[in-house]
Tab-separated table of C-alpha atoms and ligand atoms in Angstrom:
chain	number	residue	atom	x	y	z
A	1	UNK	CA	64.048	77.982	81.296
A	2	UNK	CA	67.348	76.237	80.582
A	3	UNK	CA	67.750	72.817	82.238
A	4	UNK	CA	71.492	72.527	81.672
A	5	UNK	CA	73.949	72.814	84.576
A	6	UNK	CA	76.033	75.857	85.461
A	7	UNK	CA	79.770	75.243	85.181
A	8	UNK	CA	82.084	76.709	87.800
A	9	UNK	CA	85.855	76.604	87.938
A	10	UNK	CA	88.635	77.711	90.225
A	11	UNK	CA	92.254	76.752	90.768
A	12	UNK	CA	91.113	74.727	93.761
A	13	UNK	CA	88.806	75.041	96.743
A	14	UNK	CA	88.382	78.827	96.824
A	15	UNK	CA	85.606	78.833	94.251
A	16	UNK	CA	83.457	76.881	96.688
A	17	UNK	CA	82.807	80.216	98.419
A	18	UNK	CA	81.087	81.257	95.187
A	19	UNK	CA	79.471	77.898	94.408
A	20	UNK	CA	77.939	77.750	97.864
A	21	UNK	CA	76.369	81.175	97.567
A	22	UNK	CA	75.007	80.252	94.137
A	23	UNK	CA	73.563	77.019	95.491
A	24	UNK	CA	71.897	78.940	98.308
A	25	UNK	CA	70.386	81.466	95.893
A	26	UNK	CA	69.505	79.005	93.157
A	27	UNK	CA	68.772	75.662	94.823
A	28	UNK	CA	67.197	74.222	91.662
A	29	UNK	CA	70.331	74.538	89.546
A	30	UNK	CA	72.645	71.649	88.776
A	31	UNK	CA	76.256	72.712	89.207
A	32	UNK	CA	79.443	71.190	87.825
A	33	UNK	CA	82.453	72.401	89.801
A	34	UNK	CA	86.044	71.859	88.794
A	35	UNK	CA	88.936	72.745	91.095
A	36	UNK	CA	92.249	72.576	89.259
A	37	UNK	CA	94.194	71.916	92.465
A	38	UNK	CA	96.997	70.161	90.604
A	39	UNK	CA	97.947	73.455	88.943
A	40	UNK	CA	97.285	75.777	91.837
A	41	UNK	CA	98.425	78.442	92.709
A	42	UNK	CA	97.312	80.256	89.569
A	43	UNK	CA	98.351	83.493	91.241
A	44	UNK	CA	102.026	82.650	90.758
A	45	UNK	CA	101.705	81.750	87.059
A	46	UNK	CA	102.220	83.919	83.966
A	47	UNK	CA	99.210	85.432	82.178
A	48	UNK	CA	99.753	82.981	79.286
A	49	UNK	CA	99.716	80.002	81.632
A	50	UNK	CA	96.593	81.289	83.368
A	51	UNK	CA	94.798	81.649	80.024
A	52	UNK	CA	95.837	78.156	79.018
A	53	UNK	CA	94.712	76.529	82.295
A	54	UNK	CA	91.457	78.479	82.198
A	55	UNK	CA	90.794	77.230	78.659
A	56	UNK	CA	91.286	73.655	79.827
A	57	UNK	CA	88.780	74.117	82.645
A	58	UNK	CA	86.348	75.684	80.257
A	59	UNK	CA	86.689	72.846	77.746
A	60	UNK	CA	86.010	70.379	80.521
A	61	UNK	CA	82.862	72.246	81.541
A	62	UNK	CA	81.653	72.536	77.946
A	63	UNK	CA	82.010	68.755	77.603
A	64	UNK	CA	79.380	68.619	80.375
A	65	UNK	CA	77.035	70.763	78.311
A	66	UNK	CA	76.854	73.714	80.697
A	67	UNK	CA	74.584	76.664	79.960
A	68	UNK	CA	76.973	79.228	81.471
A	69	UNK	CA	80.478	79.321	82.872
A	70	UNK	CA	81.200	81.022	86.177
A	71	UNK	CA	84.886	81.752	86.678
A	72	UNK	CA	84.987	81.587	90.476
A	73	UNK	CA	88.615	82.638	90.518
A	74	UNK	CA	89.906	86.195	90.708
A	75	UNK	CA	93.161	85.281	89.015
A	76	UNK	CA	91.506	83.605	86.027
A	77	UNK	CA	89.008	86.462	85.759
A	78	UNK	CA	91.653	89.185	85.785
A	79	UNK	CA	93.873	87.378	83.295
A	80	UNK	CA	91.558	85.405	81.019
A	81	UNK	CA	87.939	86.625	81.132
A	82	UNK	CA	88.034	88.748	77.965
A	83	UNK	CA	89.720	85.990	75.958
A	84	UNK	CA	87.398	83.233	77.185
A	85	UNK	CA	84.338	85.355	76.510
A	86	UNK	CA	85.339	85.745	72.870
A	87	UNK	CA	85.960	82.025	72.418
A	88	UNK	CA	83.178	80.431	74.422
A	89	UNK	CA	79.787	79.524	72.906
A	90	UNK	CA	77.942	80.056	76.233
A	91	UNK	CA	77.992	83.140	78.515
A	92	UNK	CA	81.061	83.486	80.768
A	93	UNK	CA	80.941	85.380	84.082
A	94	UNK	CA	83.812	86.511	86.269
A	95	UNK	CA	84.180	87.826	89.798
A	96	UNK	CA	85.835	91.217	89.310
A	97	UNK	CA	83.020	93.473	88.156
A	98	UNK	CA	80.395	92.315	90.699
A	99	UNK	CA	82.887	92.718	93.561
A	100	UNK	CA	83.943	96.157	92.389
A	101	UNK	CA	80.322	97.289	92.059
A	102	UNK	CA	79.572	96.151	95.620
A	103	UNK	CA	82.685	97.901	96.929
A	104	UNK	CA	81.738	101.177	95.266
A	105	UNK	CA	78.288	100.983	96.874
A	106	UNK	CA	79.671	99.962	100.261
A	107	UNK	CA	82.501	102.403	100.955
A	108	UNK	CA	81.611	105.443	103.004
A	109	UNK	CA	84.999	107.118	103.211
A	110	UNK	CA	85.948	106.505	99.560
A	111	UNK	CA	89.001	104.416	100.514
A	112	UNK	CA	88.951	100.861	99.155
A	113	UNK	CA	91.517	98.102	99.611
A	114	UNK	CA	92.062	95.086	97.385
A	115	UNK	CA	93.629	91.830	98.541
A	116	UNK	CA	94.306	89.390	95.727
A	117	UNK	CA	96.904	87.100	94.245
A	118	UNK	CA	100.105	88.406	92.727
A	119	UNK	CA	98.859	87.807	89.165
A	120	UNK	CA	95.557	89.607	89.848
A	121	UNK	CA	97.200	92.643	91.417
A	122	UNK	CA	99.775	92.763	88.615
A	123	UNK	CA	97.009	92.694	85.991
A	124	UNK	CA	95.610	95.934	87.451
A	125	UNK	CA	92.048	94.825	86.594
A	126	UNK	CA	90.436	95.416	89.998
A	127	UNK	CA	92.158	98.795	90.319
A	128	UNK	CA	91.240	99.819	86.765
A	129	UNK	CA	87.567	98.998	87.138
A	130	UNK	CA	87.272	100.664	90.549
A	131	UNK	CA	88.751	103.849	89.125
A	132	UNK	CA	86.540	103.607	86.063
A	133	UNK	CA	83.338	103.282	88.083
A	134	UNK	CA	84.338	105.806	90.709
A	135	UNK	CA	87.328	107.959	89.658
A	136	UNK	CA	87.554	109.801	92.989
A	137	UNK	CA	88.171	106.610	94.998
A	138	UNK	CA	91.463	106.108	96.806
A	139	UNK	CA	92.536	102.527	96.012
A	140	UNK	CA	95.229	100.412	97.700
A	141	UNK	CA	95.965	96.935	96.376
A	142	UNK	CA	98.235	94.360	97.949
A	143	UNK	CA	99.187	90.882	96.770
A	144	UNK	CA	99.027	88.045	99.310
A	145	UNK	CA	100.973	85.201	97.682
A	146	UNK	CA	100.784	82.827	100.659
A	147	UNK	CA	97.095	83.171	101.524
A	148	UNK	CA	95.477	80.942	98.862
A	149	UNK	CA	97.953	78.108	99.414
A	150	UNK	CA	97.291	78.199	103.149
A	151	UNK	CA	93.543	77.964	102.647
A	152	UNK	CA	94.045	75.139	100.162
A	153	UNK	CA	96.008	73.313	102.860
A	154	UNK	CA	93.175	73.845	105.337
A	155	UNK	CA	95.180	76.449	107.289
A	156	UNK	CA	92.774	79.290	108.055
A	157	UNK	CA	92.193	79.264	111.786
A	158	UNK	CA	92.263	82.831	113.137
A	159	UNK	CA	94.735	81.823	115.866
A	160	UNK	CA	97.117	79.843	113.655
A	161	UNK	CA	100.508	81.477	113.888
A	162	UNK	CA	101.320	80.950	110.195
A	163	UNK	CA	98.170	82.792	109.218
A	164	UNK	CA	98.836	85.592	111.679
A	165	UNK	CA	102.369	86.072	110.363
A	166	UNK	CA	101.115	86.257	106.769
A	167	UNK	CA	98.387	88.709	107.752
A	168	UNK	CA	101.008	90.862	109.482
A	169	UNK	CA	102.946	90.882	106.237
A	170	UNK	CA	100.088	91.772	103.856
A	171	UNK	CA	97.614	93.937	105.743
A	172	UNK	CA	99.597	96.915	107.145
A	173	UNK	CA	99.467	98.951	103.882
A	174	UNK	CA	95.648	98.711	103.887
A	175	UNK	CA	95.491	99.707	107.514
A	176	UNK	CA	97.800	102.667	106.893
A	177	UNK	CA	95.584	103.693	103.959
A	178	UNK	CA	92.556	103.744	106.325
A	179	UNK	CA	90.354	101.778	103.953
A	180	UNK	CA	86.825	101.098	105.192
A	181	UNK	CA	86.076	98.430	102.558
A	182	UNK	CA	88.223	95.567	101.312
A	183	UNK	CA	87.599	93.461	98.233
A	184	UNK	CA	88.663	89.873	98.893
A	185	UNK	CA	89.747	89.598	95.284
A	186	UNK	CA	90.727	85.946	95.506
A	187	UNK	CA	87.945	83.480	96.174
A	188	UNK	CA	90.043	81.616	98.746
A	189	UNK	CA	90.234	84.648	101.058
A	190	UNK	CA	86.745	84.632	102.649
A	191	UNK	CA	88.022	81.712	104.719
A	192	UNK	CA	90.464	84.203	106.237
A	193	UNK	CA	87.797	86.831	106.938
A	194	UNK	CA	88.127	86.487	110.738
A	195	UNK	CA	91.878	86.949	110.604
A	196	UNK	CA	91.546	89.979	108.353
A	197	UNK	CA	88.884	91.528	110.621
A	198	UNK	CA	90.940	90.841	113.743
A	199	UNK	CA	93.851	92.722	112.197
A	200	UNK	CA	91.970	95.536	110.483
A	201	UNK	CA	89.260	96.270	113.062
A	202	UNK	CA	86.091	97.898	111.726
A	203	UNK	CA	86.076	97.160	107.999
A	204	UNK	CA	83.611	95.806	105.445
A	205	UNK	CA	84.742	92.772	103.503
A	206	UNK	CA	83.442	92.011	100.026
A	207	UNK	CA	83.703	88.371	99.003
A	208	UNK	CA	84.317	88.460	95.260
A	209	UNK	CA	82.869	84.980	94.734
A	210	UNK	CA	79.683	85.621	96.688
A	211	UNK	CA	79.167	89.020	95.032
A	212	UNK	CA	79.542	87.379	91.632
A	213	UNK	CA	77.122	84.587	92.552
A	214	UNK	CA	74.484	87.191	93.438
A	215	UNK	CA	74.983	89.006	90.175
A	216	UNK	CA	74.964	85.767	88.141
A	217	UNK	CA	71.727	84.719	89.824
A	218	UNK	CA	70.072	88.031	88.926
A	219	UNK	CA	71.233	87.707	85.344
A	220	UNK	CA	70.075	84.126	84.814
A	221	UNK	CA	66.668	84.985	86.222
A	222	UNK	CA	66.420	88.088	84.030
A	223	UNK	CA	67.378	86.126	80.910
A	224	UNK	CA	64.885	83.350	81.658
A	225	UNK	CA	67.757	80.851	81.960
A	226	UNK	CA	67.133	79.796	85.568
A	227	UNK	CA	66.077	76.230	86.266
A	228	UNK	CA	62.972	75.451	88.285
A	229	UNK	CA	61.454	72.341	89.803
A	230	UNK	CA	63.382	69.688	91.666
A	231	UNK	CA	66.371	70.446	93.876
A	232	UNK	CA	69.580	70.634	91.882
A	233	UNK	CA	72.745	68.643	92.403
A	234	UNK	CA	76.384	69.743	92.600
A	235	UNK	CA	79.074	67.474	91.183
A	236	UNK	CA	82.687	68.190	92.064
A	237	UNK	CA	85.828	67.379	90.093
A	238	UNK	CA	89.413	67.932	91.087
A	239	UNK	CA	92.685	67.519	89.246
A	240	UNK	CA	94.376	67.180	92.628
A	241	UNK	CA	94.214	64.568	95.311
A	242	UNK	CA	90.591	63.556	95.971
A	243	UNK	CA	90.799	62.716	99.668
A	244	UNK	CA	92.471	66.015	100.595
A	245	UNK	CA	90.009	67.943	98.447
A	246	UNK	CA	86.961	66.355	100.017
A	247	UNK	CA	88.306	66.734	103.574
A	248	UNK	CA	89.002	70.419	103.143
A	249	UNK	CA	85.807	71.031	101.203
A	250	UNK	CA	83.987	69.311	104.074
A	251	UNK	CA	85.610	71.725	106.527
A	252	UNK	CA	84.656	74.709	104.398
A	253	UNK	CA	81.106	73.683	103.572
A	254	UNK	CA	80.229	71.844	106.748
A	255	UNK	CA	79.065	68.757	104.825
A	256	UNK	CA	80.578	65.670	103.277
A	257	UNK	CA	80.986	65.873	99.490
A	258	UNK	CA	83.039	62.695	98.984
A	259	UNK	CA	80.187	60.863	97.231
A	260	UNK	CA	79.870	63.669	94.707
A	261	UNK	CA	83.590	64.117	94.029
A	262	UNK	CA	85.625	62.617	91.177
A	263	UNK	CA	89.316	62.954	90.520
A	264	UNK	CA	90.209	63.708	86.908
A	265	UNK	CA	93.573	63.615	85.214
A	266	UNK	CA	95.497	66.883	85.562
A	267	UNK	CA	94.819	69.009	82.525
A	268	UNK	CA	98.096	69.737	80.819
A	269	UNK	CA	98.474	73.468	80.605
A	270	UNK	CA	100.223	73.709	77.295
A	271	UNK	CA	97.453	72.299	75.129
A	272	UNK	CA	97.224	75.743	73.568
A	273	UNK	CA	94.709	76.680	70.915
A	274	UNK	CA	91.367	78.299	71.360
A	275	UNK	CA	88.249	76.752	72.878
B	301	DGL	N1	91.083	81.313	94.032
B	301	DGL	C1	91.969	81.956	93.122
B	301	DGL	C2	91.596	83.419	92.953
B	301	DGL	O1	90.447	83.743	93.168
B	301	DGL	C3	93.431	81.905	93.242
B	301	DGL	C4	94.261	81.079	94.043
B	301	DGL	C5	95.503	80.690	93.285
B	301	DGL	O2	96.508	81.411	93.343
B	301	DGL	O3	95.421	79.654	92.621
B	301	DGL	O4	92.379	84.228	92.580
């Protein structure tokens, strides 16, 4: 058993979709969550900037003596996972592989769609791994640059016109490709699941964050690293504005986190260097 907390980071609120699933599966774990809202959207940054911001988040988590780091961000996983894994003294988990594995198991017609940020789609990581695990799959990926920002602003109601316009912009290629399974490759997107379903009709949605939480849980249990005993606690940190973060997190989680939230100084993203 390892008593130390699990560290989770995202560019903002999206990673809460992963943190919440982990908390449900592993209620005895302490969790340290950092949302780098000041620097979001990561999806519009260069790979170098994404690596640098991810390193900062990871340093912050290591200062809290975490036993494992969960990158609850598709963009940071696709652009920085391999680098962080080499540099970090504790195990680092990302969202891509678990989501891809679930998609491969889920699809019945062999046609899989990916919705993710611009930087994730450009990295080709989701597409590459899908093809590697199941070469005969037909894969369609589309970037949705406005989606994460909307969710971060608390705009995700299925009837909100701004959301509907964005969905009309991003989803037609997946509909035309007749996909039966879609990977929500950015952890902000599960908040838009209703909108995506309304547009797409019958389709299975894979939440990358939740899929990764399930796989992380299995791994920690297998390695004897899970914590047991008293109920764990989640502490939240944001580099953005605390009130906005806690209001929107409250909307997403259905509970008030303001007592457990601290604002920290924005982490400068040119600190460079390795972990
Ligand atoms: N939640 C992040 C992801 O999973 C990205 C949002 C952003 O662009 O910052 O990709």
